[in-house]
Coordinates of C-alpha atoms in Angstrom, one line a residue:
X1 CA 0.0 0.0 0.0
X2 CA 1.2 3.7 -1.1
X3 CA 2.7 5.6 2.3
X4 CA 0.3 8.6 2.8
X5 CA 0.8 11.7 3.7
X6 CA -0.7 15.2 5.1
X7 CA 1.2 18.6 3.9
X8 CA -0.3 21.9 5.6
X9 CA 0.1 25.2 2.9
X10 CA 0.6 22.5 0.0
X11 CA -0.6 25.8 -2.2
X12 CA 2.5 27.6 -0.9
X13 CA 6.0 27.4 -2.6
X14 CA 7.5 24.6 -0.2
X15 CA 4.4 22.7 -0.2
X16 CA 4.6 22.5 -3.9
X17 CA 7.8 21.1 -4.6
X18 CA 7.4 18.8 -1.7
X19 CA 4.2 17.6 -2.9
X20 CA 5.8 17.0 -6.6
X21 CA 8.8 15.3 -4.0
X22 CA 6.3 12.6 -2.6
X23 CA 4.7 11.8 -5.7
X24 CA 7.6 10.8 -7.1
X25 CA 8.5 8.9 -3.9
X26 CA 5.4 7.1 -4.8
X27 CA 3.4 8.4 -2.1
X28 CA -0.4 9.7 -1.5
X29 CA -0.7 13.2 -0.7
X30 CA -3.8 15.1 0.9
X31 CA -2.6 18.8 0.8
X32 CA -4.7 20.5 3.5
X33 CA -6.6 24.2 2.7
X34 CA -8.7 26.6 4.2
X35 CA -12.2 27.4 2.8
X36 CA -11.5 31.1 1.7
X37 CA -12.7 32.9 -0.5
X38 CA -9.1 33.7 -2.7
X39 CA -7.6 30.5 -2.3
X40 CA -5.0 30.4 -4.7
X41 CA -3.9 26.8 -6.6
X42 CA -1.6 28.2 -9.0
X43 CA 1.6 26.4 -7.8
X44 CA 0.0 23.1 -7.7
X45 CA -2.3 23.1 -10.9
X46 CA -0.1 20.6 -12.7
X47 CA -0.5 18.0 -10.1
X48 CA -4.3 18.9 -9.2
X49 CA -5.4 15.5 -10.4
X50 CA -2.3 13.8 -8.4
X51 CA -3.0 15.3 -5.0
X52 CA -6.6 15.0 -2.5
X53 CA -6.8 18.6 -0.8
X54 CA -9.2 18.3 2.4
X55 CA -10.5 21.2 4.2
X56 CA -8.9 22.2 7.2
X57 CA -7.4 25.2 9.8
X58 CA -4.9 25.5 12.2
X59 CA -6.9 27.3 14.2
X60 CA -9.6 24.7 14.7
X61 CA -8.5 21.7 16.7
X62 CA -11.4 19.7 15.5
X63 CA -10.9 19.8 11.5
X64 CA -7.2 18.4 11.7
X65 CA -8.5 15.9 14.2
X66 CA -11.3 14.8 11.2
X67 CA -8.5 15.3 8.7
X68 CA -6.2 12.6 9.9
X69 CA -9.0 10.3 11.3
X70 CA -10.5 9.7 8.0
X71 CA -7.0 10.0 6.0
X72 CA -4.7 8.1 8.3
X73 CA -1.1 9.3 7.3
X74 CA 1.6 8.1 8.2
X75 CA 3.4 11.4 8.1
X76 CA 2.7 15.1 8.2
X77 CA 4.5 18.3 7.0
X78 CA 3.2 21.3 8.6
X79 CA 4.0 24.0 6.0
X80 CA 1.2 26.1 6.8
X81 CA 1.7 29.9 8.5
X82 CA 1.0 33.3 8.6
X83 CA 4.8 33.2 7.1
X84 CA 5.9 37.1 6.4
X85 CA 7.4 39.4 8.4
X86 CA 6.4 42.7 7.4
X87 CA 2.5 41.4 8.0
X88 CA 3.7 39.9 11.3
X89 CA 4.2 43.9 12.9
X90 CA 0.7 44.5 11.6
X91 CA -1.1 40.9 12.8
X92 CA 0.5 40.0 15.5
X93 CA -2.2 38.3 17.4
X94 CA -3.2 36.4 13.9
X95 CA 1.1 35.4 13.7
X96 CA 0.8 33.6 17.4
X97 CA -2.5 32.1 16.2
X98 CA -1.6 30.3 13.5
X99 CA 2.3 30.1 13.5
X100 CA 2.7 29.2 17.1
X101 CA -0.7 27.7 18.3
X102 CA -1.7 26.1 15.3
X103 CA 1.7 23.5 16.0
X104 CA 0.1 22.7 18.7
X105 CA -3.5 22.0 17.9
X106 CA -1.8 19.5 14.8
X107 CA 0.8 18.2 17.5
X108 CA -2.3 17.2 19.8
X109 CA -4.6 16.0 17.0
X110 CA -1.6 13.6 16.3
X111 CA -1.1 12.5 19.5
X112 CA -4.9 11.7 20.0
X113 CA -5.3 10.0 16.7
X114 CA -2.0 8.0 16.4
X115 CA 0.9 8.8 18.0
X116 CA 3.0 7.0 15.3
X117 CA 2.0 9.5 13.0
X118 CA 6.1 10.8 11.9
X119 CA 6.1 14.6 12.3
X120 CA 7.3 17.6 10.1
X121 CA 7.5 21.3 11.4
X122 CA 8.9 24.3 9.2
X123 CA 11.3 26.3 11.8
X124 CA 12.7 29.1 10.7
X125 CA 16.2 30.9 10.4
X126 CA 14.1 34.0 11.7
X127 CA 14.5 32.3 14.8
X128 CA 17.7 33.5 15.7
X129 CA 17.1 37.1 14.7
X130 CA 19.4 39.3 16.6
X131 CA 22.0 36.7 16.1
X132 CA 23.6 35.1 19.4
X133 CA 26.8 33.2 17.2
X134 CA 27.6 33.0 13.2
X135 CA 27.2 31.0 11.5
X136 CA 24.0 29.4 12.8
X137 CA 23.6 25.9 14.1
X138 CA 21.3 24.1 15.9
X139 CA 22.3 24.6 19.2
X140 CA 22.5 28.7 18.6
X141 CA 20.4 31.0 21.1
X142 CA 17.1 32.0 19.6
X143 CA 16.6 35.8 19.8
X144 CA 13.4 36.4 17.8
X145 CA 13.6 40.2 16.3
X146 CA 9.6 40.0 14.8
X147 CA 5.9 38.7 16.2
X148 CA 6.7 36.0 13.0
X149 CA 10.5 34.6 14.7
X150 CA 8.7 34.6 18.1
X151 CA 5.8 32.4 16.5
X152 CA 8.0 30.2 15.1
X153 CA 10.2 29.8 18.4
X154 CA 7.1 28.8 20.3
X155 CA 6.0 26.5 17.4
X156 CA 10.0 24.9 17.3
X157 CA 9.6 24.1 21.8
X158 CA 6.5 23.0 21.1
X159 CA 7.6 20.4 18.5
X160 CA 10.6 19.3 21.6
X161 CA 8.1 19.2 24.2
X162 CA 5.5 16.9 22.5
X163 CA 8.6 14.8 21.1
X164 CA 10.0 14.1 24.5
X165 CA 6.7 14.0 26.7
X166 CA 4.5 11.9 24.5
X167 CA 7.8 10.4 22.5
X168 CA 6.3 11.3 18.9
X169 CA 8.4 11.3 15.9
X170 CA 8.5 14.8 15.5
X171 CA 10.8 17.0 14.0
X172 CA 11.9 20.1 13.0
X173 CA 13.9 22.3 9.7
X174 CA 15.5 25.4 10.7
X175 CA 15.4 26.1 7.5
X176 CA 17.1 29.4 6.4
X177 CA 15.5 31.6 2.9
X178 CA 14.9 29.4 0.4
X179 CA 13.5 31.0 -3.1
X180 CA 12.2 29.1 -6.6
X181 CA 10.7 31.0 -9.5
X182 CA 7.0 30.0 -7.0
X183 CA 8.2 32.3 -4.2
X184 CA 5.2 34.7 -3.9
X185 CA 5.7 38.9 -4.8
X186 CA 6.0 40.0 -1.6
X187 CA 9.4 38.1 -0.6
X188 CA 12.5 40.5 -2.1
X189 CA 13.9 37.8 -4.2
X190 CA 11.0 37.6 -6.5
X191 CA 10.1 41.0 -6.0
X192 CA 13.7 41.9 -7.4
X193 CA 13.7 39.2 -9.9
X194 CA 10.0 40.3 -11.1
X195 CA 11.1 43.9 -11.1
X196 CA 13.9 43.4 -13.1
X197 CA 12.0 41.3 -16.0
X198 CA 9.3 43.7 -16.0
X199 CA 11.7 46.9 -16.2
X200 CA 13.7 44.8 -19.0
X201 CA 10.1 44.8 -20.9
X202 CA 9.3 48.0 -20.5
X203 CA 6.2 46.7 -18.0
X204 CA 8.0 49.5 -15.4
X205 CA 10.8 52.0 -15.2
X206 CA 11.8 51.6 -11.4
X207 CA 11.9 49.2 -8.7
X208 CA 11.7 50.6 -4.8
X209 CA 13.7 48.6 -2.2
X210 CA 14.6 49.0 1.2
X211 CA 17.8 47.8 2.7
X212 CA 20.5 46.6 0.1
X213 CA 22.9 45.9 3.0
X214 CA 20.6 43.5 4.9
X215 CA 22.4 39.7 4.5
X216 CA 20.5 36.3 4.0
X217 CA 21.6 33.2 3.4
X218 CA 19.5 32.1 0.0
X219 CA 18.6 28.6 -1.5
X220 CA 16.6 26.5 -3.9
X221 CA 13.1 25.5 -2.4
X222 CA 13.1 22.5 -4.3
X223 CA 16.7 21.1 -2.4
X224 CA 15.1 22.5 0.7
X225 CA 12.2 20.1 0.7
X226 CA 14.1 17.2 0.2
X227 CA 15.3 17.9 3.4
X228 CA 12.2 17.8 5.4
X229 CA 11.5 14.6 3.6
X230 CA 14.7 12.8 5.0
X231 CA 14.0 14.1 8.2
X232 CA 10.8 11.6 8.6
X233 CA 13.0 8.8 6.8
X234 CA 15.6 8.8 9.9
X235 CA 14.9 6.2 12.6
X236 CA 15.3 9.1 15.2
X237 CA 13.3 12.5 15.3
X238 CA 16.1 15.8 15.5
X239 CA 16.1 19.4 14.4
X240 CA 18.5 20.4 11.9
X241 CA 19.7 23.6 10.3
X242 CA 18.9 23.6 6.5
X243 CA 21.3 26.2 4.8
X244 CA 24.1 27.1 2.0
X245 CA 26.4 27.9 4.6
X246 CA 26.8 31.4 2.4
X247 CA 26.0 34.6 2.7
X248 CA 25.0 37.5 0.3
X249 CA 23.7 41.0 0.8
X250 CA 20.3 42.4 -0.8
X251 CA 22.5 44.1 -3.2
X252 CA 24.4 41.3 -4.8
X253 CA 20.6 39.7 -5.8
X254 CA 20.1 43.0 -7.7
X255 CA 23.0 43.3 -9.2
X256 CA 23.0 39.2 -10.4
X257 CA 19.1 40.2 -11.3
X258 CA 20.0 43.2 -13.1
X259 CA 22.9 41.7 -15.5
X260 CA 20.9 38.9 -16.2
X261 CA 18.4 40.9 -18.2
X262 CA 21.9 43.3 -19.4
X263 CA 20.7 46.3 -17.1
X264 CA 22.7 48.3 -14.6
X265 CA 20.6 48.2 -11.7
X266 CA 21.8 51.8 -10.3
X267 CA 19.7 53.5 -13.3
X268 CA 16.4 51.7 -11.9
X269 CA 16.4 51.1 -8.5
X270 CA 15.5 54.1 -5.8
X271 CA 15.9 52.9 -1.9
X272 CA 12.6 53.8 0.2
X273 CA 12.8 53.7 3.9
X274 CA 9.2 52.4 3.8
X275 CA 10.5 48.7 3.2
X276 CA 13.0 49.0 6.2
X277 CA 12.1 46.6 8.9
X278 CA 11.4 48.4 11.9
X279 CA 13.9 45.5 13.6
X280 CA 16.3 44.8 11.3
X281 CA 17.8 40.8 12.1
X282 CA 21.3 41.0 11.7
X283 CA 23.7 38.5 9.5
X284 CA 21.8 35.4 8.8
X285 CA 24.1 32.3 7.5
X286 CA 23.4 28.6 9.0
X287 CA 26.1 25.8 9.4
X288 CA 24.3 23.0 7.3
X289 CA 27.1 20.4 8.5
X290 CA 24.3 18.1 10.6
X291 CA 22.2 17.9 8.0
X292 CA 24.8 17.2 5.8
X293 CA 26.7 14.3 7.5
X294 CA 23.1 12.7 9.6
X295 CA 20.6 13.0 6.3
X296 CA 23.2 12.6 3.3
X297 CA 21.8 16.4 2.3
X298 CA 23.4 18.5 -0.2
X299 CA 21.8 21.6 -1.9
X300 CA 22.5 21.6 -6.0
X301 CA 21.8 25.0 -6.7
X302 CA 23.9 28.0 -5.7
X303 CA 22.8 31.4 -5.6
X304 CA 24.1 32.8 -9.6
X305 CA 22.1 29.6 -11.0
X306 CA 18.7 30.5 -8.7
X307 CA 18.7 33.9 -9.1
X308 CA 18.7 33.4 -13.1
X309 CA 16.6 30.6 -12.9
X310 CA 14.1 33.3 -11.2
X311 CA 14.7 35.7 -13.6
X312 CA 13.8 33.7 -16.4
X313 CA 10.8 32.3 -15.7
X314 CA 9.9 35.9 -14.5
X315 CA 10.6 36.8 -18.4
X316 CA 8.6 33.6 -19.9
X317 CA 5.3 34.5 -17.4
X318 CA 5.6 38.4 -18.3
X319 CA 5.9 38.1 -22.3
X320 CA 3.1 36.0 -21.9

């Protein structure tokens, strides 16, 4: 019989790839949604016939309980958040809702329904914010610098605490930025990438960002999910830090965005202080070696490649 299993914000960029990941691992997939009104399928239209979406919220205990009675996975990758930063300042009640407490409604639906269940939960590099050590590992201090990093700090104990007091199979992916040509507009990756291809068409004539100095540590979603998938495979639950190990400022993307459409970015871009952060997190570079030497992980696509693969699909979709 196929393995099944339950991915949380399977419409999202992560949830996606990984859903493409598990088919292909011959798996079934039930991708979980929320009745909204705007629900958006665009990122997983190709495999619409492949995958079972269910209805379900992390703010309501009772649905994910339904969801994995009546679908019985054996595993579950909890994707789903309020995940940006900039809306976390603004919602910060909504950010602890669903990022934090919504782990641990799925945690306790799990450990009511079958314990066995193996356990997936998206950490985050925004974790460690106002950075305690560099790089980044797993045993680094958390200093949260947004309603968002808190979330996802209460949602990372969480996942500890239910592994050790009801001994679930549950882990967790610090995982640090991660782009694809599916990240959604309001992350500066595609918004530079997008910019780019629609000032190279004549779609705009400027591009506003904020800080060009501000450091992240970027990969490929797809390597990223691969990850989370041989987390569950382990015989023991951990967290690990998913990362390049690089680091590259804001204004190296532009620049590699820029050339790659044969502009010089200084004639199109204008900084505005309304995209600064009101807390900035400082540099922002994990130490993948765990992940590397425990789960045989490896990224294959550095930073040049990814931003031009971005790029050019941001060309293809425009011309369209």
């Amino acid at each position: 019989m196929a393995k099944k299993a339950l991915i949380t914000g399977i419409t999202g960029q992560d949830g996606s790839y990984l859903a493409e990941l598990l088919l292909e691992e011959g798996y079934e997939v039930f991708g979980m949604v929320r009745r909204s009104s705007t629900e958006n399928f665009e990122r997983i239209n190709h495999i619409r016939d492949r995958v079972t979406l269910v209805s379900g919220d992390l703010s309501d205990e009772s649905s994910l309980i339904a969801i994995l009675r009546d679908h019985r996975p054996s595993e579950v990758y909890n994707l789903a958040a309020q995940s940006f930063v900039q809306t976390s300042f603004n919602q910060p009640v909504l950010t602890g809702e669903i990022t934090g407490i919504g782990v641990t409604r799925l945690l306790d639906a799990i450990r009511i329904v079958d314990p066995e269940i193996r356990f997936y939960q998206a950490s985050s590099s925004e974790m460690f914010g106002k950075v305690l050590e560099v790089p980044q590992r797993e045993t680094t201090p958390f200093y949260p610098r947004s309603p968002y990093g808190v979330a996802k700090v209460y949602g990372h104990w969480i996942t500890v605490n239910y592994r050790e007091s009801y001994d679930l199979h549950a882990s967790s992916g610090i995982l640090f930025n991660h782009e694809s040509p599916r990240r959604g507009l309001e992350f500066v990756t595609r918004k530079v990438t997008n910019g780019a291809a629609k000032i190279k068409l004549g779609l705009a004539s400027e591009l506003r960002l904020g800080n060009l100095d501000a450091q992240r540590d970027w990969g490929f979603a797809k390597d990223y999910v691969r990850a989370m998938y041989l987390m569950l495979q382990q015989d023991t639950p951990g967290d690990y830090v998913v990362a390049t190990g690089e680091t590259h400022p804001v204004k190296e993307l532009v620049e590699l965005a820029f050339s790659a459409v044969g502009l010089n970015w200084e004639d199109h871009v204008v900084i505005d202080p309304a995209f600064f952060r009101p807390a900035e997190v400082d540099l922002l570079v994990g130490d993948p070696t765990l992940a590397e030497t425990k789960l045989g992980w490896k990224r294959e696509v550095d930073f040049p490649t990814l931003v031009d693969m971005m790029v050019a699909s941001d060309l293809a979709a425009l011309s369209k």
